[in-house]
Amino acid sequence: MVEISTSILNVEKDQATKIFYGLEVAHTDYFHIDVMDGKFVPKDTTELMKDYTNTVKQISNIPIDVHLMVEDVKGFIDEYAGFNPNIITFHVEATKSKEEVKELIDYIKSQGIKVGLSVKPNTKIEEIYEFLPYIHLCLVMTVEPGLGGQKLIPETLEKVSILKKYIDENNIDIDIEVDGGIKPENIEDAKNAGANIFVVGTAIVNSDNMEETIEVLRK
Ligand code: DX5
Ligand code: ZN
């Protein structure tokens, strides 16, 4: 099933409530929360995302999909677990050892939250194979993390194909999410590569009709 997770990273503050309500009406499948700490990536969105997540929770029951682009993964799990998100995804590049990855996976799961593991464009997908049986989602970044509104890097979709083939051959039941530069013109390529959850930011929030855009993206 195709699911759309709308990134609210680039929503303007004075428009936030209106846009979030519009996304509820437009039936986004998830609100995608991009938490950046100013260390793992240059930008710091910690205060803004906390504020936005609070607002979203007041307006909507639509599931929250948290994408942690941070070094202190555990600290931010503690912060976001309180919002009762559907899923928390962290970056394998933010960890120091395989043991740490396993500990973080267990830590998220122990709080009744699904776990996602993410790879940046230059990280080999094979690096996370050993964790796949223990997680719910793999987030393949299709741009360098850090900013909305970038162009999709086509080579990253090859990684999606490799991962899709691997999980099918090994009977692993896992969602494949892609994030960065996804829009109506290229979503088909990402779908054909094997992704089933699509993070879309600017292509939805900057469109004139969010409901129509989400409908087009879902087809
Ligand atoms: C990038 C973020 C993305 C991004 C999506 O670091 O993880 O979620 O903001 O925005 P668009 O769709 O505009 O690339
Ligand atoms: Zn994201």
Coordinates of N, CA and C and ligand atoms in Angstrom, one line a residue:
M1 N 0.8 -1.2 0.0 CA 0.0 0.0 0.0 C 0.9 1.3 0.0
V2 N 0.5 2.2 -0.8 CA 1.2 3.5 -0.8 C 0.8 4.4 0.3
E3 N 1.7 4.9 1.1 CA 1.3 5.8 2.1 C 2.2 7.1 2.0
I4 N 1.5 8.2 2.3 CA 2.2 9.5 2.2 C 2.4 10.1 3.6
S5 N 3.6 10.4 3.9 CA 4.0 11.0 5.2 C 4.4 12.4 4.9
T6 N 3.6 13.4 5.3 CA 3.9 14.8 5.0 C 4.9 15.4 5.9
S7 N 6.0 15.8 5.4 CA 7.0 16.5 6.2 C 6.6 18.0 6.4
I8 N 6.5 18.4 7.7 CA 6.1 19.7 8.0 C 7.3 20.7 8.3
L9 N 8.5 20.2 8.0 CA 9.7 21.0 8.2 C 9.6 22.4 7.6
N10 N 9.1 22.5 6.4 CA 9.1 23.8 5.7 C 7.8 24.6 5.9
V11 N 7.0 24.3 6.8 CA 5.8 25.0 7.1 C 6.1 26.3 7.8
E12 N 5.6 27.4 7.4 CA 5.8 28.7 8.0 C 5.1 28.8 9.3
K13 N 5.7 29.4 10.3 CA 5.1 29.4 11.7 C 3.7 30.0 11.7
D14 N 3.5 31.1 10.9 CA 2.2 31.8 11.0 C 1.1 31.0 10.2
Q15 N 1.5 30.0 9.5 CA 0.6 29.2 8.7 C 0.3 27.8 9.4
A16 N 1.1 27.5 10.4 CA 1.2 26.2 10.9 C -0.2 25.5 11.2
T17 N -1.0 26.2 12.0 CA -2.3 25.5 12.4 C -3.2 25.3 11.2
K18 N -3.2 26.3 10.3 CA -4.0 26.1 9.1 C -3.5 25.0 8.2
I19 N -2.2 24.9 8.0 CA -1.7 23.8 7.2 C -1.9 22.4 7.8
F20 N -1.7 22.3 9.1 CA -1.9 21.0 9.8 C -3.3 20.6 9.7
Y21 N -4.2 21.5 9.9 CA -5.6 21.2 9.7 C -5.9 20.8 8.3
G22 N -5.3 21.5 7.4 CA -5.5 21.2 5.9 C -5.0 19.8 5.6
L23 N -3.9 19.4 6.3 CA -3.3 18.0 6.0 C -4.2 16.9 6.6
E24 N -4.8 17.3 7.7 CA -5.8 16.3 8.3 C -7.0 16.1 7.4
V25 N -7.5 17.2 6.8 CA -8.6 17.1 5.9 C -8.2 16.4 4.6
A26 N -6.9 16.6 4.2 CA -6.4 16.0 3.0 C -6.0 14.5 3.2
H27 N -6.2 14.0 4.4 CA -5.8 12.6 4.8 C -4.4 12.2 4.5
T28 N -3.5 13.0 5.0 CA -2.1 12.5 4.9 C -2.1 11.3 5.8
D29 N -1.2 10.3 5.5 CA -1.2 9.1 6.3 C -0.4 9.3 7.6
Y30 N 0.6 10.2 7.5 CA 1.4 10.5 8.7 C 1.8 12.0 8.7
F31 N 2.1 12.5 9.9 CA 2.8 13.8 9.9 C 4.3 13.4 10.2
H32 N 5.2 13.8 9.2 CA 6.6 13.5 9.3 C 7.3 14.6 10.1
I33 N 8.0 14.3 11.2 CA 8.6 15.3 12.0 C 10.1 15.2 11.9
D34 N 10.7 16.2 11.3 CA 12.2 16.2 11.0 C 12.9 16.9 12.2
V35 N 13.5 16.1 13.1 CA 14.2 16.7 14.2 C 15.7 16.8 13.9
M36 N 16.2 18.0 13.9 CA 17.6 18.2 13.6 C 18.2 19.0 14.7
D37 N 19.4 18.5 15.1 CA 20.0 19.0 16.4 C 21.2 20.1 16.2
G38 N 21.4 20.4 14.9 CA 22.5 21.4 14.7 C 23.9 20.7 14.8
K39 N 23.9 19.4 15.0 CA 25.2 18.7 15.1 C 25.3 17.6 14.0
F40 N 24.3 16.7 14.0 CA 24.3 15.6 13.0 C 24.1 16.3 11.6
V41 N 23.3 17.3 11.6 CA 23.1 18.2 10.4 C 23.3 19.6 10.9
P42 N 23.6 20.6 10.0 CA 23.9 21.9 10.5 C 22.6 22.6 11.1
K43 N 21.5 22.3 10.6 CA 20.3 23.0 11.0 C 19.8 22.5 12.4
D44 N 19.2 23.4 13.2 CA 18.6 23.0 14.5 C 17.1 23.3 14.4
T45 N 16.3 22.2 14.4 CA 14.9 22.4 14.4 C 14.2 21.9 15.7
T46 N 15.1 21.7 16.7 CA 14.5 21.1 17.9 C 13.3 21.8 18.6
E47 N 13.4 23.1 18.7 CA 12.4 23.9 19.3 C 11.1 23.9 18.4
L48 N 11.4 24.2 17.1 CA 10.3 24.3 16.2 C 9.5 23.0 16.1
M49 N 10.2 21.9 16.0 CA 9.5 20.6 15.9 C 8.7 20.2 17.1
K50 N 9.3 20.6 18.3 CA 8.6 20.3 19.5 C 7.2 21.0 19.5
D51 N 7.4 22.3 19.1 CA 6.2 23.2 19.1 C 5.2 22.6 18.0
Y52 N 5.6 22.3 16.9 CA 4.8 21.8 15.8 C 4.1 20.4 16.2
T53 N 4.9 19.6 16.9 CA 4.3 18.3 17.2 C 3.2 18.5 18.3
N54 N 3.4 19.4 19.2 CA 2.4 19.7 20.2 C 1.1 20.2 19.5
T55 N 1.3 21.1 18.5 CA 0.1 21.6 17.7 C -0.6 20.5 17.0
V56 N 0.2 19.7 16.3 CA -0.4 18.5 15.5 C -1.2 17.6 16.4
K57 N -0.6 17.3 17.6 CA -1.3 16.4 18.6 C -2.7 17.0 19.0
Q58 N -2.7 18.4 19.1 CA -4.0 19.0 19.5 C -5.0 18.9 18.4
I59 N -4.6 19.0 17.2 CA -5.5 19.0 16.1 C -5.9 17.7 15.6
S60 N -5.0 16.7 15.6 CA -5.2 15.5 14.8 C -4.8 14.2 15.5
N61 N -5.5 13.1 15.1 CA -5.2 11.8 15.6 C -4.3 11.0 14.5
I62 N -4.0 11.7 13.5 CA -3.2 11.0 12.4 C -1.8 10.7 13.0
P63 N -1.3 9.5 12.7 CA 0.0 9.0 13.3 C 1.2 9.9 13.0
I64 N 2.1 9.9 14.0 CA 3.3 10.8 13.9 C 4.5 9.8 13.5
D65 N 5.3 10.3 12.5 CA 6.4 9.6 12.0 C 7.6 10.5 12.3
V66 N 8.4 10.1 13.4 CA 9.5 11.0 13.8 C 10.8 10.5 13.1
H67 N 11.5 11.5 12.5 CA 12.8 11.3 11.8 C 13.8 12.0 12.6
L68 N 14.6 11.3 13.4 CA 15.7 11.9 14.2 C 17.0 12.1 13.4
M69 N 17.3 13.3 13.1 CA 18.6 13.6 12.5 C 19.5 14.2 13.6
V70 N 19.8 13.4 14.6 CA 20.5 13.9 15.8 C 21.6 13.0 16.2
E71 N 22.5 13.5 17.0 CA 23.6 12.7 17.5 C 23.2 11.9 18.8
D72 N 22.5 12.7 19.7 CA 22.0 12.1 20.9 C 20.7 11.4 20.7
V73 N 20.7 10.2 20.1 CA 19.5 9.5 19.7 C 18.6 9.2 21.0
K74 N 19.3 8.7 22.0 CA 18.5 8.3 23.2 C 17.8 9.5 23.8
G75 N 18.5 10.6 23.9 CA 17.8 11.8 24.5 C 16.6 12.2 23.8
F76 N 16.6 12.1 22.4 CA 15.5 12.5 21.7 C 14.4 11.5 21.6
I77 N 14.8 10.2 21.8 CA 13.7 9.2 22.0 C 12.9 9.5 23.2
D78 N 13.6 9.9 24.3 CA 12.9 10.2 25.5 C 12.0 11.4 25.3
E79 N 12.5 12.4 24.6 CA 11.6 13.5 24.4 C 10.4 13.2 23.5
Y80 N 10.6 12.4 22.5 CA 9.4 12.2 21.6 C 8.5 11.0 22.0
A81 N 9.0 10.1 22.8 CA 8.2 9.0 23.3 C 6.9 9.6 23.9
G82 N 7.0 10.7 24.6 CA 5.9 11.3 25.2 C 4.8 11.8 24.3
F83 N 5.1 11.9 23.0 CA 4.1 12.3 22.0 C 3.3 11.1 21.5
N84 N 3.8 9.9 22.0 CA 3.2 8.7 21.5 C 3.2 8.5 20.0
P85 N 4.3 8.6 19.4 CA 4.4 8.5 17.9 C 4.2 7.1 17.5
N86 N 3.8 6.9 16.2 CA 3.7 5.6 15.6 C 5.0 5.0 15.4
I87 N 6.0 5.8 15.0 CA 7.3 5.3 14.6 C 8.4 6.4 14.9
I88 N 9.5 5.9 15.4 CA 10.7 6.7 15.6 C 11.8 6.1 14.7
T89 N 12.4 6.9 13.8 CA 13.5 6.5 13.0 C 14.7 7.2 13.4
F90 N 15.9 6.5 13.5 CA 17.1 7.2 13.7 C 18.1 6.7 12.7
H91 N 19.3 7.5 12.6 CA 20.3 7.2 11.6 C 21.3 6.3 12.1
V92 N 21.7 5.3 11.3 CA 22.7 4.4 11.6 C 24.1 5.1 11.7
E93 N 24.2 6.2 11.0 CA 25.4 7.0 11.0 C 25.6 7.8 12.3
A94 N 24.5 7.9 13.1 CA 24.6 8.6 14.4 C 25.1 7.7 15.5
T95 N 25.3 6.4 15.2 CA 25.7 5.5 16.2 C 27.2 5.1 16.1
K96 N 27.7 4.6 17.2 CA 29.1 4.2 17.3 C 29.4 2.8 17.1
S97 N 28.4 1.9 17.4 CA 28.7 0.5 17.3 C 27.4 -0.3 17.0
K98 N 27.5 -1.5 16.6 CA 26.4 -2.4 16.3 C 25.6 -2.6 17.6
E99 N 26.3 -2.7 18.7 CA 25.6 -2.9 20.0 C 24.7 -1.7 20.3
E100 N 25.2 -0.5 20.0 CA 24.4 0.7 20.3 C 23.1 0.7 19.4
V101 N 23.3 0.3 18.1 CA 22.1 0.2 17.3 C 21.1 -0.7 17.9
K102 N 21.6 -1.9 18.3 CA 20.6 -2.9 18.9 C 20.0 -2.4 20.2
E103 N 20.8 -1.7 21.0 CA 20.2 -1.1 22.2 C 19.1 -0.1 21.9
L104 N 19.4 0.8 21.0 CA 18.4 1.8 20.6 C 17.1 1.2 20.0
I105 N 17.3 0.2 19.2 CA 16.1 -0.5 18.7 C 15.3 -1.1 19.8
D106 N 15.9 -1.7 20.8 CA 15.2 -2.3 21.9 C 14.5 -1.2 22.8
Y107 N 15.3 -0.1 22.9 CA 14.8 1.0 23.8 C 13.5 1.6 23.2
I108 N 13.5 1.7 21.9 CA 12.3 2.3 21.2 C 11.1 1.3 21.4
K109 N 11.4 0.0 21.0 CA 10.4 -1.0 21.1 C 9.8 -1.2 22.5
S110 N 10.6 -1.1 23.5 CA 10.2 -1.3 24.8 C 9.1 -0.3 25.3
Q111 N 9.0 0.8 24.5 CA 8.0 1.8 24.8 C 6.8 1.7 23.9
G112 N 6.7 0.6 23.2 CA 5.6 0.4 22.4 C 5.5 1.2 21.1
I113 N 6.7 1.6 20.6 CA 6.8 2.4 19.4 C 7.5 1.6 18.3
K114 N 7.1 1.7 17.1 CA 7.8 1.1 16.0 C 9.1 1.7 15.7
V115 N 10.0 0.9 15.2 CA 11.4 1.4 14.9 C 11.7 1.5 13.5
G116 N 12.3 2.6 13.1 CA 12.9 2.8 11.7 C 14.4 3.1 11.8
L117 N 15.1 2.6 10.8 CA 16.5 2.8 10.7 C 16.8 3.5 9.4
S118 N 17.6 4.6 9.4 CA 17.8 5.4 8.2 C 19.2 5.4 7.7
V119 N 19.4 5.5 6.4 CA 20.7 5.6 5.8 C 20.8 6.8 4.9
K120 N 21.9 7.5 5.0 CA 22.2 8.7 4.2 C 22.6 8.2 2.8
P121 N 22.6 9.1 1.8 CA 22.9 8.7 0.4 C 24.2 8.0 0.2
N122 N 25.2 8.3 1.0 CA 26.5 7.6 0.8 C 26.7 6.4 1.6
T123 N 25.7 6.0 2.4 CA 25.9 4.8 3.2 C 25.4 3.6 2.5
K124 N 26.1 2.5 2.5 CA 25.7 1.3 1.8 C 24.5 0.7 2.5
I125 N 23.6 0.2 1.7 CA 22.4 -0.3 2.3 C 22.7 -1.7 3.1
E126 N 23.7 -2.3 2.6 CA 24.1 -3.6 3.2 C 24.5 -3.4 4.7
E127 N 24.9 -2.2 5.1 CA 25.3 -2.0 6.4 C 24.2 -2.2 7.5
I128 N 23.0 -2.2 7.0 CA 21.9 -2.3 8.0 C 21.2 -3.7 7.9
Y129 N 21.6 -4.5 7.0 CA 21.0 -5.8 6.7 C 20.8 -6.6 8.0
E130 N 21.8 -6.6 8.9 CA 21.7 -7.5 10.1 C 20.6 -7.0 11.1
F131 N 20.2 -5.7 10.9 CA 19.2 -5.2 11.9 C 17.8 -5.4 11.3
L132 N 17.6 -5.7 10.1 CA 16.3 -5.7 9.4 C 15.3 -6.6 10.1
P133 N 15.7 -7.8 10.6 CA 14.7 -8.6 11.3 C 14.1 -8.0 12.6
Y134 N 14.8 -6.9 13.1 CA 14.3 -6.4 14.4 C 13.6 -5.0 14.3
I135 N 13.5 -4.5 13.0 CA 12.9 -3.2 12.9 C 11.7 -3.2 12.0
H136 N 11.0 -2.1 11.9 CA 9.7 -2.1 11.2 C 9.8 -1.4 9.9
L137 N 10.8 -0.5 9.8 CA 10.9 0.4 8.6 C 12.4 0.7 8.3
C138 N 12.7 0.8 7.0 CA 14.0 1.3 6.6 C 13.8 2.6 5.8
L139 N 14.4 3.7 6.3 CA 14.2 5.0 5.6 C 15.5 5.2 4.8
V140 N 15.3 5.2 3.5 CA 16.4 5.4 2.6 C 16.3 6.9 2.2
M141 N 17.3 7.7 2.6 CA 17.3 9.1 2.3 C 17.6 9.3 0.8
T142 N 16.8 10.0 0.1 CA 17.0 10.3 -1.3 C 17.6 11.7 -1.6
V143 N 17.9 12.4 -0.5 CA 18.7 13.6 -0.5 C 19.6 13.5 0.7
E144 N 20.6 14.4 0.7 CA 21.4 14.6 2.0 C 20.5 15.1 3.0
P145 N 20.5 14.5 4.2 CA 19.6 15.1 5.2 C 20.0 16.5 5.6
G146 N 19.0 17.3 6.0 CA 19.4 18.7 6.5 C 18.5 19.8 6.0
L147 N 17.9 19.6 4.8 CA 17.1 20.7 4.3 C 15.9 20.1 3.4
G148 N 14.8 20.8 3.4 CA 13.7 20.5 2.5 C 14.0 21.1 1.2
G149 N 13.1 20.7 0.2 CA 13.2 21.4 -1.1 C 14.4 21.0 -2.0
Q150 N 15.1 20.0 -1.7 CA 16.2 19.6 -2.5 C 15.8 18.6 -3.6
K151 N 16.7 18.4 -4.6 CA 16.4 17.5 -5.7 C 16.8 16.0 -5.3
L152 N 15.9 15.1 -5.7 CA 16.2 13.7 -5.4 C 17.5 13.3 -6.2
I153 N 18.3 12.5 -5.5 CA 19.5 11.9 -6.1 C 19.1 10.6 -6.7
P154 N 19.1 10.4 -8.0 CA 18.6 9.2 -8.6 C 19.3 7.9 -8.2
E155 N 20.6 8.0 -7.9 CA 21.3 6.8 -7.5 C 20.7 6.1 -6.2
T156 N 20.1 7.0 -5.4 CA 19.6 6.4 -4.1 C 18.5 5.4 -4.4
L157 N 17.8 5.6 -5.5 CA 16.7 4.6 -5.8 C 17.2 3.2 -6.1
E158 N 18.5 3.2 -6.6 CA 19.1 1.8 -6.8 C 19.2 1.1 -5.5
K159 N 19.5 1.9 -4.4 CA 19.6 1.3 -3.1 C 18.3 0.7 -2.7
V160 N 17.2 1.4 -3.0 CA 15.9 1.0 -2.7 C 15.6 -0.4 -3.4
S161 N 16.0 -0.5 -4.7 CA 15.7 -1.7 -5.4 C 16.5 -2.9 -4.8
I162 N 17.8 -2.6 -4.4 CA 18.6 -3.7 -3.8 C 18.0 -4.2 -2.5
L163 N 17.5 -3.2 -1.7 CA 16.9 -3.5 -0.4 C 15.6 -4.3 -0.6
K164 N 14.8 -3.9 -1.6 CA 13.5 -4.5 -1.8 C 13.7 -6.0 -2.2
K165 N 14.7 -6.2 -3.1 CA 15.0 -7.6 -3.6 C 15.5 -8.4 -2.4
Y166 N 16.3 -7.8 -1.5 CA 16.9 -8.5 -0.4 C 15.7 -8.9 0.6
I167 N 14.8 -8.0 0.9 CA 13.8 -8.3 1.9 C 12.8 -9.3 1.3
D168 N 12.5 -9.3 0.0 CA 11.6 -10.3 -0.6 C 12.3 -11.7 -0.6
E169 N 13.5 -11.7 -0.9 CA 14.2 -13.0 -1.0 C 14.3 -13.6 0.4
N170 N 14.4 -12.8 1.4 CA 14.6 -13.3 2.8 C 13.4 -13.3 3.6
N171 N 12.2 -13.0 2.9 CA 10.9 -13.0 3.6 C 10.9 -12.1 4.8
I172 N 11.5 -10.9 4.7 CA 11.5 -9.9 5.8 C 10.3 -8.9 5.5
D173 N 9.5 -8.8 6.5 CA 8.3 -7.9 6.4 C 8.6 -6.6 7.0
I174 N 8.9 -5.6 6.1 CA 9.4 -4.3 6.5 C 8.9 -3.2 5.5
D175 N 8.6 -2.0 6.1 CA 8.3 -0.9 5.2 C 9.6 -0.3 4.7
I176 N 9.5 0.2 3.4 CA 10.6 1.0 2.9 C 10.1 2.4 2.6
E177 N 10.7 3.3 3.3 CA 10.3 4.7 3.2 C 11.4 5.5 2.5
V178 N 11.0 6.4 1.6 CA 12.0 7.3 1.0 C 11.7 8.7 1.4
D179 N 12.7 9.5 1.4 CA 12.6 10.9 2.0 C 13.5 11.8 1.3
G180 N 13.0 12.8 0.7 CA 13.7 13.9 0.1 C 13.5 14.1 -1.4
G181 N 12.9 15.2 -1.8 CA 12.8 15.5 -3.2 C 11.7 14.7 -3.9
I182 N 10.8 14.1 -3.2 CA 9.7 13.3 -3.8 C 8.6 14.2 -4.2
K183 N 8.1 14.0 -5.4 CA 7.1 14.9 -6.0 C 6.3 14.1 -7.0
P184 N 5.2 14.6 -7.5 CA 4.3 13.8 -8.4 C 5.1 13.3 -9.6
E185 N 6.1 14.1 -10.1 CA 6.9 13.7 -11.3 C 7.8 12.5 -11.1
N186 N 8.2 12.2 -9.8 CA 9.2 11.1 -9.7 C 8.7 10.0 -8.7
I187 N 7.5 10.1 -8.2 CA 7.1 9.2 -7.1 C 6.9 7.8 -7.7
E188 N 6.6 7.7 -9.0 CA 6.4 6.4 -9.7 C 7.8 5.7 -9.7
D189 N 8.9 6.4 -10.0 CA 10.2 5.8 -10.0 C 10.5 5.2 -8.6
A190 N 10.2 5.9 -7.6 CA 10.4 5.4 -6.2 C 9.6 4.2 -5.9
K191 N 8.3 4.3 -6.4 CA 7.4 3.2 -6.1 C 7.9 1.9 -6.9
N192 N 8.3 2.1 -8.1 CA 8.8 1.0 -8.9 C 10.1 0.4 -8.3
A193 N 10.9 1.2 -7.6 CA 12.1 0.7 -7.0 C 11.8 -0.2 -5.8
G194 N 10.6 0.1 -5.2 CA 10.1 -0.8 -4.1 C 9.7 -0.1 -2.8
A195 N 9.7 1.2 -2.8 CA 9.3 2.0 -1.6 C 7.8 1.9 -1.5
N196 N 7.3 2.0 -0.2 CA 5.8 2.0 0.0 C 5.4 3.2 0.9
I197 N 6.3 3.8 1.6 CA 6.0 5.0 2.3 C 6.8 6.2 1.8
F198 N 6.1 7.3 1.4 CA 6.8 8.4 0.7 C 6.7 9.6 1.6
V199 N 7.9 10.1 2.0 CA 7.9 11.4 2.7 C 7.9 12.5 1.6
V200 N 6.9 13.4 1.8 CA 6.8 14.5 0.8 C 6.6 15.8 1.7
G201 N 7.5 16.8 1.4 CA 7.4 18.0 2.2 C 6.9 19.1 1.3
T202 N 7.9 19.8 0.7 CA 7.5 21.1 -0.1 C 6.5 20.8 -1.2
A203 N 6.6 19.6 -1.9 CA 5.6 19.4 -3.0 C 4.2 19.4 -2.5
I204 N 4.0 19.1 -1.2 CA 2.6 19.1 -0.7 C 2.3 20.5 0.0
V205 N 3.2 20.9 0.9 CA 2.8 22.1 1.7 C 2.9 23.4 0.8
N206 N 3.6 23.4 -0.2 CA 3.7 24.6 -1.1 C 2.7 24.5 -2.3
S207 N 1.9 23.4 -2.3 CA 0.9 23.3 -3.4 C -0.3 24.0 -3.1
D208 N -1.1 24.4 -4.2 CA -2.3 25.2 -4.0 C -3.4 24.4 -3.4
N209 N -3.4 23.1 -3.7 CA -4.5 22.2 -3.2 C -3.8 20.9 -2.7
M210 N -3.7 20.9 -1.4 CA -2.9 19.8 -0.7 C -3.7 18.5 -0.9
E211 N -5.0 18.6 -0.9 CA -5.8 17.3 -1.0 C -5.6 16.7 -2.3
E212 N -5.7 17.5 -3.4 CA -5.5 17.1 -4.7 C -4.1 16.5 -4.9
T213 N -3.1 17.2 -4.4 CA -1.7 16.8 -4.5 C -1.5 15.4 -3.9
I214 N -2.0 15.2 -2.7 CA -1.9 13.9 -2.0 C -2.6 12.8 -2.8
E215 N -3.7 13.2 -3.4 CA -4.4 12.2 -4.2 C -3.6 11.8 -5.4
V216 N -3.0 12.8 -6.1 CA -2.1 12.5 -7.2 C -0.9 11.6 -6.8
L217 N -0.3 12.0 -5.7 CA 0.8 11.2 -5.2 C 0.5 9.8 -4.9
R218 N -0.7 9.5 -4.4 CA -1.1 8.2 -4.0 C -1.4 7.3 -5.2
K219 N -1.7 7.8 -6.4 CA -2.1 7.0 -7.5 C -0.9 6.2 -8.1
Ligands
DX5_1 C1 15.4 16.3 4.8 C2 14.2 15.9 5.6 C3 13.0 15.6 4.7 C4 12.6 16.8 3.8 C5 11.5 16.5 2.9 O1 16.5 16.3 5.7 O2 14.4 14.6 6.2 O3 11.9 15.1 5.4 O4 12.4 17.9 4.6 O5 11.2 17.7 2.2 P1 11.1 17.7 0.6 O6 10.0 16.8 0.2 O7 10.8 19.2 0.3 O8 12.4 17.3 0.1
ZN2 ZN 12.7 13.5 7.0

